[in-house]
PDB file of C-alpha atoms and ligand atoms in Angstrom:
ATOM      1  CA  MET A 291     -34.236  12.673 -42.745  1.00  0.00           C
ATOM      2  CA  THR A 292     -36.552  15.408 -43.607  1.00  0.00           C
ATOM      3  CA  THR A 293     -35.449  17.314 -40.626  1.00  0.00           C
ATOM      4  CA  THR A 294     -31.901  17.666 -42.114  1.00  0.00           C
ATOM      5  CA  GLY A 295     -32.955  19.964 -44.808  1.00  0.00           C
ATOM      6  CA  SER A 296     -34.669  22.450 -42.349  1.00  0.00           C
ATOM      7  CA  ALA A 297     -31.739  22.106 -39.753  1.00  0.00           C
ATOM      8  CA  ALA A 298     -29.549  23.079 -42.974  1.00  0.00           C
ATOM      9  CA  SER A 299     -31.584  26.026 -44.111  1.00  0.00           C
ATOM     10  CA  SER A 300     -31.690  27.542 -40.369  1.00  0.00           C
ATOM     11  CA  SER A 301     -27.853  26.953 -40.248  1.00  0.00           C
ATOM     12  CA  ASP A 302     -27.387  28.485 -43.265  1.00  0.00           C
ATOM     13  CA  ARG A 303     -29.200  31.809 -41.813  1.00  0.00           C
ATOM     14  CA  ARG A 304     -26.789  31.995 -38.608  1.00  0.00           C
ATOM     15  CA  PRO A 305     -23.777  34.251 -38.897  1.00  0.00           C
ATOM     16  CA  GLN A 306     -20.883  31.926 -40.054  1.00  0.00           C
ATOM     17  CA  PRO A 307     -17.771  32.164 -38.312  1.00  0.00           C
ATOM     18  CA  THR A 308     -15.305  34.067 -40.353  1.00  0.00           C
ATOM     19  CA  ALA A 309     -12.262  32.113 -41.771  1.00  0.00           C
ATOM     20  CA  PRO A 310      -9.669  32.871 -38.982  1.00  0.00           C
ATOM     21  CA  ALA A 311     -12.150  31.605 -36.384  1.00  0.00           C
ATOM     22  CA  ARG A 312     -12.883  28.507 -38.320  1.00  0.00           C
ATOM     23  CA  THR A 313      -9.052  27.867 -38.480  1.00  0.00           C
ATOM     24  CA  ARG A 314      -8.844  28.477 -34.545  1.00  0.00           C
ATOM     25  CA  ARG A 315     -11.610  26.232 -33.855  1.00  0.00           C
ATOM     26  CA  ARG A 316     -10.051  23.584 -35.893  1.00  0.00           C
ATOM     27  CA  SER A 317      -6.460  23.930 -34.512  1.00  0.00           C
ATOM     28  CA  ARG A 318      -8.226  23.842 -31.123  1.00  0.00           C
ATOM     29  CA  LEU A 319      -9.967  20.560 -31.829  1.00  0.00           C
ATOM     30  CA  LEU A 320      -6.792  18.964 -33.345  1.00  0.00           C
ATOM     31  CA  GLY A 321      -4.717  20.028 -30.546  1.00  0.00           C
ATOM     32  CA  GLY A 322      -7.317  18.641 -28.012  1.00  0.00           C
ATOM     33  CA  THR A 323      -7.192  15.219 -29.527  1.00  0.00           C
ATOM     34  CA  ALA A 324      -3.616  15.265 -29.797  1.00  0.00           C
ATOM     35  CA  VAL A 325      -3.429  15.669 -25.936  1.00  0.00           C
ATOM     36  CA  LEU A 326      -6.200  12.934 -25.486  1.00  0.00           C
ATOM     37  CA  ALA A 327      -4.339  10.475 -27.643  1.00  0.00           C
ATOM     38  CA  ALA A 328      -0.959  11.388 -25.924  1.00  0.00           C
ATOM     39  CA  ALA A 329      -2.915  10.705 -22.509  1.00  0.00           C
ATOM     40  CA  ILE A 330      -4.194   7.465 -23.760  1.00  0.00           C
ATOM     41  CA  ALA A 331      -0.817   6.557 -24.967  1.00  0.00           C
ATOM     42  CA  GLY A 332       0.680   7.545 -21.423  1.00  0.00           C
ATOM     43  CA  TRP A 333      -1.846   5.615 -19.723  1.00  0.00           C
ATOM     44  CA  THR A 334      -1.101   2.522 -22.066  1.00  0.00           C
ATOM     45  CA  TRP A 335       2.713   2.639 -21.554  1.00  0.00           C
ATOM     46  CA  ALA A 336       3.428   4.259 -18.234  1.00  0.00           C
ATOM     47  CA  GLY A 337       1.059   1.861 -16.240  1.00  0.00           C
ATOM     48  CA  PRO A 338       2.428  -0.767 -14.102  1.00  0.00           C
ATOM     49  CA  ARG A 339       4.104  -3.635 -15.967  1.00  0.00           C
ATOM     50  CA  PRO A 340       2.579  -6.667 -15.154  1.00  0.00           C
ATOM     51  CA  ALA A 341       5.414  -9.041 -15.784  1.00  0.00           C
ATOM     52  CA  PRO A 342       4.597 -12.821 -15.277  1.00  0.00           C
ATOM     53  CA  VAL A 343       4.147 -13.673 -11.766  1.00  0.00           C
ATOM     54  CA  GLU A 344       3.727 -17.135 -10.369  1.00  0.00           C
ATOM     55  CA  HIS A 345       0.810 -17.785  -8.139  1.00  0.00           C
ATOM     56  CA  LYS A 346       0.861 -20.605  -5.335  1.00  0.00           C
ATOM     57  CA  VAL A 347      -2.428 -21.161  -4.287  1.00  0.00           C
ATOM     58  CA  ASP A 348      -3.717 -23.676  -1.867  1.00  0.00           C
ATOM     59  CA  VAL A 349      -7.590 -24.395  -3.012  1.00  0.00           C
ATOM     60  CA  THR A 350      -9.604 -26.044  -0.417  1.00  0.00           C
ATOM     61  CA  ALA A 351     -12.754 -28.001  -1.401  1.00  0.00           C
ATOM     62  CA  ARG A 352     -15.467 -28.216   1.215  1.00  0.00           C
ATOM     63  CA  SER A 353     -18.929 -29.358   0.888  1.00  0.00           C
ATOM     64  CA  PHE A 354     -20.087 -27.489  -0.912  1.00  0.00           C
ATOM     65  CA  ALA A 355     -17.536 -24.592  -2.200  1.00  0.00           C
ATOM     66  CA  PHE A 356     -13.985 -23.867  -3.018  1.00  0.00           C
ATOM     67  CA  GLU A 357     -11.851 -21.730  -1.037  1.00  0.00           C
ATOM     68  CA  PRO A 358     -10.844 -19.321  -2.510  1.00  0.00           C
ATOM     69  CA  ALA A 359     -14.078 -19.148  -4.626  1.00  0.00           C
ATOM     70  CA  VAL A 360     -12.055 -16.729  -6.762  1.00  0.00           C
ATOM     71  CA  LEU A 361      -8.764 -16.624  -8.170  1.00  0.00           C
ATOM     72  CA  ARG A 362      -7.470 -13.241  -9.888  1.00  0.00           C
ATOM     73  CA  VAL A 363      -4.276 -13.474 -12.086  1.00  0.00           C
ATOM     74  CA  ASN A 364      -2.995 -11.386 -15.032  1.00  0.00           C
ATOM     75  CA  ALA A 365      -2.524 -13.144 -18.329  1.00  0.00           C
ATOM     76  CA  GLY A 366       0.634 -14.867 -18.747  1.00  0.00           C
ATOM     77  CA  ASP A 367       0.676 -15.881 -14.866  1.00  0.00           C
ATOM     78  CA  ARG A 368       1.809 -19.018 -13.946  1.00  0.00           C
ATOM     79  CA  VAL A 369      -0.560 -20.536 -11.462  1.00  0.00           C
ATOM     80  CA  THR A 370       0.221 -23.730  -9.190  1.00  0.00           C
ATOM     81  CA  LEU A 371      -2.690 -25.122  -7.700  1.00  0.00           C
ATOM     82  CA  ARG A 372      -2.471 -27.314  -4.369  1.00  0.00           C
ATOM     83  CA  LEU A 373      -5.913 -28.967  -4.290  1.00  0.00           C
ATOM     84  CA  ARG A 374      -7.028 -30.341  -0.713  1.00  0.00           C
ATOM     85  CA  SER A 375     -10.121 -31.697   0.310  1.00  0.00           C
ATOM     86  CA  ALA A 376     -11.498 -30.933   4.082  1.00  0.00           C
ATOM     87  CA  ASP A 377     -14.224 -33.553   4.305  1.00  0.00           C
ATOM     88  CA  VAL A 378     -15.219 -35.959   1.262  1.00  0.00           C
ATOM     89  CA  VAL A 379     -14.146 -36.757  -2.308  1.00  0.00           C
ATOM     90  CA  HIS A 380     -14.355 -33.698  -4.635  1.00  0.00           C
ATOM     91  CA  GLY A 381     -13.581 -33.153  -8.084  1.00  0.00           C
ATOM     92  CA  PHE A 382     -11.775 -30.025  -9.493  1.00  0.00           C
ATOM     93  CA  HIS A 383     -12.519 -29.365 -13.111  1.00  0.00           C
ATOM     94  CA  LEU A 384     -10.993 -25.997 -14.659  1.00  0.00           C
ATOM     95  CA  GLU A 385     -13.144 -25.063 -17.549  1.00  0.00           C
ATOM     96  CA  GLY A 386     -11.053 -23.845 -20.714  1.00  0.00           C
ATOM     97  CA  TYR A 387      -7.728 -25.653 -19.652  1.00  0.00           C
ATOM     98  CA  ASP A 388      -8.504 -29.442 -20.091  1.00  0.00           C
ATOM     99  CA  LEU A 389      -7.791 -30.077 -16.352  1.00  0.00           C
ATOM    100  CA  ASP A 390      -9.736 -32.163 -13.929  1.00  0.00           C
ATOM    101  CA  ALA A 391      -8.794 -33.513 -10.791  1.00  0.00           C
ATOM    102  CA  THR A 392      -9.812 -35.922  -8.012  1.00  0.00           C
ATOM    103  CA  VAL A 393      -9.348 -34.484  -4.330  1.00  0.00           C
ATOM    104  CA  TYR A 394      -9.359 -37.025  -1.519  1.00  0.00           C
ATOM    105  CA  PRO A 395      -9.968 -36.069   2.169  1.00  0.00           C
ATOM    106  CA  LEU A 396      -6.761 -35.686   4.401  1.00  0.00           C
ATOM    107  CA  ARG A 397      -4.247 -36.316   1.460  1.00  0.00           C
ATOM    108  CA  ARG A 398      -1.913 -34.429  -0.002  1.00  0.00           C
ATOM    109  CA  GLU A 399      -1.887 -35.986  -3.225  1.00  0.00           C
ATOM    110  CA  PHE A 400      -4.506 -35.671  -5.918  1.00  0.00           C
ATOM    111  CA  GLU A 401      -5.176 -37.309  -9.169  1.00  0.00           C
ATOM    112  CA  VAL A 402      -4.903 -35.013 -12.077  1.00  0.00           C
ATOM    113  CA  ARG A 403      -6.254 -36.065 -15.709  1.00  0.00           C
ATOM    114  CA  ARG A 404      -5.255 -33.802 -18.557  1.00  0.00           C
ATOM    115  CA  ASN A 405      -3.898 -34.504 -21.933  1.00  0.00           C
ATOM    116  CA  GLY A 406      -5.315 -37.737 -21.944  1.00  0.00           C
ATOM    117  CA  GLY A 407      -3.378 -38.916 -19.007  1.00  0.00           C
ATOM    118  CA  ARG A 408      -3.576 -39.287 -15.207  1.00  0.00           C
ATOM    119  CA  GLU A 409      -1.394 -39.015 -12.247  1.00  0.00           C
ATOM    120  CA  GLN A 410      -0.871 -38.666  -8.799  1.00  0.00           C
ATOM    121  CA  VAL A 411       0.716 -35.154  -7.943  1.00  0.00           C
ATOM    122  CA  GLU A 412       0.868 -32.630  -4.908  1.00  0.00           C
ATOM    123  CA  ALA A 413       0.769 -29.564  -7.292  1.00  0.00           C
ATOM    124  CA  VAL A 414      -0.566 -28.831 -10.868  1.00  0.00           C
ATOM    125  CA  THR A 415       0.609 -26.034 -12.688  1.00  0.00           C
ATOM    126  CA  PHE A 416      -0.767 -24.349 -15.473  1.00  0.00           C
ATOM    127  CA  THR A 417      -0.055 -20.694 -17.411  1.00  0.00           C
ATOM    128  CA  ALA A 418      -3.016 -18.438 -17.892  1.00  0.00           C
ATOM    129  CA  GLU A 419      -2.680 -17.465 -21.402  1.00  0.00           C
ATOM    130  CA  ARG A 420      -5.875 -15.792 -22.346  1.00  0.00           C
ATOM    131  CA  ALA A 421      -8.184 -12.976 -20.298  1.00  0.00           C
ATOM    132  CA  GLY A 422     -11.420 -14.050 -19.517  1.00  0.00           C
ATOM    133  CA  LYS A 423     -13.298 -15.705 -16.733  1.00  0.00           C
ATOM    134  CA  TYR A 424     -13.141 -19.554 -16.426  1.00  0.00           C
ATOM    135  CA  ARG A 425     -15.189 -21.492 -13.705  1.00  0.00           C
ATOM    136  CA  TYR A 426     -14.018 -24.357 -12.026  1.00  0.00           C
ATOM    137  CA  ARG A 427     -16.495 -26.704 -10.807  1.00  0.00           C
ATOM    138  CA  CYS A 428     -16.711 -30.100  -8.242  1.00  0.00           C
ATOM    139  CA  SER A 429     -16.575 -32.821 -10.976  1.00  0.00           C
ATOM    140  CA  VAL A 430     -17.323 -35.549  -8.395  1.00  0.00           C
ATOM    141  CA  THR A 431     -20.790 -36.084  -7.266  1.00  0.00           C
ATOM    142  CA  CYS A 432     -20.631 -35.319  -3.344  1.00  0.00           C
ATOM    143  CA  GLY A 433     -23.928 -34.424  -2.148  1.00  0.00           C
ATOM    144  CA  ALA A 434     -27.180 -32.391  -2.547  1.00  0.00           C
ATOM    145  CA  MET A 435     -25.422 -28.958  -3.539  1.00  0.00           C
ATOM    146  CA  HIS A 436     -22.836 -30.612  -5.845  1.00  0.00           C
ATOM    147  CA  PRO A 437     -24.122 -29.198  -9.121  1.00  0.00           C
ATOM    148  CA  PHE A 438     -23.585 -25.457  -7.469  1.00  0.00           C
ATOM    149  CA  MET A 439     -19.899 -26.147  -5.879  1.00  0.00           C
ATOM    150  CA  SER A 440     -17.900 -23.853  -8.086  1.00  0.00           C
ATOM    151  CA  GLY A 441     -15.471 -20.768  -8.269  1.00  0.00           C
ATOM    152  CA  GLU A 442     -14.020 -18.939 -10.766  1.00  0.00           C
ATOM    153  CA  LEU A 443     -10.559 -18.057 -12.318  1.00  0.00           C
ATOM    154  CA  ILE A 444     -10.427 -14.604 -13.510  1.00  0.00           C
ATOM    155  CA  VAL A 445      -7.691 -13.736 -15.894  1.00  0.00           C
ATOM    156  CA  GLU A 446      -7.099  -9.747 -16.073  1.00  0.00           C
ATOM    157  CA  PRO A 447      -6.045  -8.690 -19.544  1.00  0.00           C
ATOM    158  CA  ASN A 448      -2.406  -7.557 -20.253  1.00  0.00           C
ATOM    159  CA  ARG A 449      -0.945  -4.771 -21.745  1.00  0.00           C
ATOM    160  CA  THR A 450      -1.136  -5.855 -25.280  1.00  0.00           C
ATOM    161  CA  TRP A 451      -4.988  -5.922 -24.681  1.00  0.00           C
ATOM    162  CA  ARG A 452      -4.589  -2.562 -23.194  1.00  0.00           C
ATOM    163  CA  ALA A 453      -2.497  -1.060 -26.035  1.00  0.00           C
ATOM    164  CA  ALA A 454      -5.303  -2.543 -28.695  1.00  0.00           C
ATOM    165  CA  VAL A 455      -8.024  -0.894 -26.758  1.00  0.00           C
ATOM    166  CA  ALA A 456      -6.273   2.401 -26.234  1.00  0.00           C
ATOM    167  CA  ALA A 457      -5.486   2.319 -30.145  1.00  0.00           C
ATOM    168  CA  ALA A 458      -9.038   1.784 -31.169  1.00  0.00           C
ATOM    169  CA  VAL A 459     -10.076   4.687 -28.878  1.00  0.00           C
ATOM    170  CA  ALA A 460      -7.857   7.117 -30.241  1.00  0.00           C
ATOM    171  CA  VAL A 461      -8.228   6.153 -33.858  1.00  0.00           C
ATOM    172  CA  THR A 462     -11.970   6.706 -33.487  1.00  0.00           C
ATOM    173  CA  LEU A 463     -11.625  10.091 -31.814  1.00  0.00           C
ATOM    174  CA  VAL A 464      -9.345  11.358 -34.274  1.00  0.00           C
ATOM    175  CA  ALA A 465     -11.652  10.194 -36.982  1.00  0.00           C
ATOM    176  CA  ALA A 466     -14.616  11.426 -35.323  1.00  0.00           C
ATOM    177  CA  VAL A 467     -12.965  15.124 -34.906  1.00  0.00           C
ATOM    178  CA  LEU A 468     -11.852  14.659 -38.976  1.00  0.00           C
ATOM    179  CA  VAL A 469     -15.631  13.908 -39.776  1.00  0.00           C
ATOM    180  CA  ARG A 470     -16.967  16.892 -37.800  1.00  0.00           C
ATOM    181  CA  ASN A 471     -14.061  19.342 -39.445  1.00  0.00           C
ATOM    182  CA  GLY A 472     -15.174  18.041 -42.543  1.00  0.00           C
ATOM    183  CA  GLN A 473     -18.773  18.766 -41.893  1.00  0.00           C
ATOM    184  CA  HIS A 474     -17.847  22.384 -40.541  1.00  0.00           C
ATOM    185  CA  GLY A 475     -15.390  22.886 -43.342  1.00  0.00           C
ATOM    186  CA  ALA A 476     -17.951  22.280 -46.468  1.00  0.00           C
TER     187      ALA A 476
HETATM  188 CU1  CUA B 294     -18.263 -31.269  -4.398  1.00  0.00          CU
HETATM  189 CU2  CUA B 294     -19.374 -32.259  -5.885  1.00  0.00          CU
END
């Protein structure tokens, strides 16, 4: 921090801007920040409004993969899965959702275990509440590559999350400009 002193003394020798120039620069900075904040607010609120959607997806288990391997939804969406097996008995365990199923070949019904119970169903529905990535993997030993039989549910963040990020960025920008101005004004 010894360089701070020399930097300060060298800047002292620089011609100081006149008071009106400082004021102009300050108002330009504040104006720029306001425009940026408005743009961020616009991006937050004018973006496409993702109303909750119902997804009906046929998931086929086949040694040793799931089709589709990636499910992409928005937070708040309802997801209905119809699980099928194209060859042998497979499992379907969705991490973070207390959902586990056993899928039998050539059968429309599969067994779902959740909330401590088990039932035979043709479809299972849940709400993708939290944004994040949730792995689904086979939970029935089905062969050599069983440990690698998995897919991924990607839950995109909703607008609330977007607004929080935008607000944090805007506050940081304004704070940075105020600190800068404080240093220049001193
Ligand atoms: Cu499929 Cu284990």
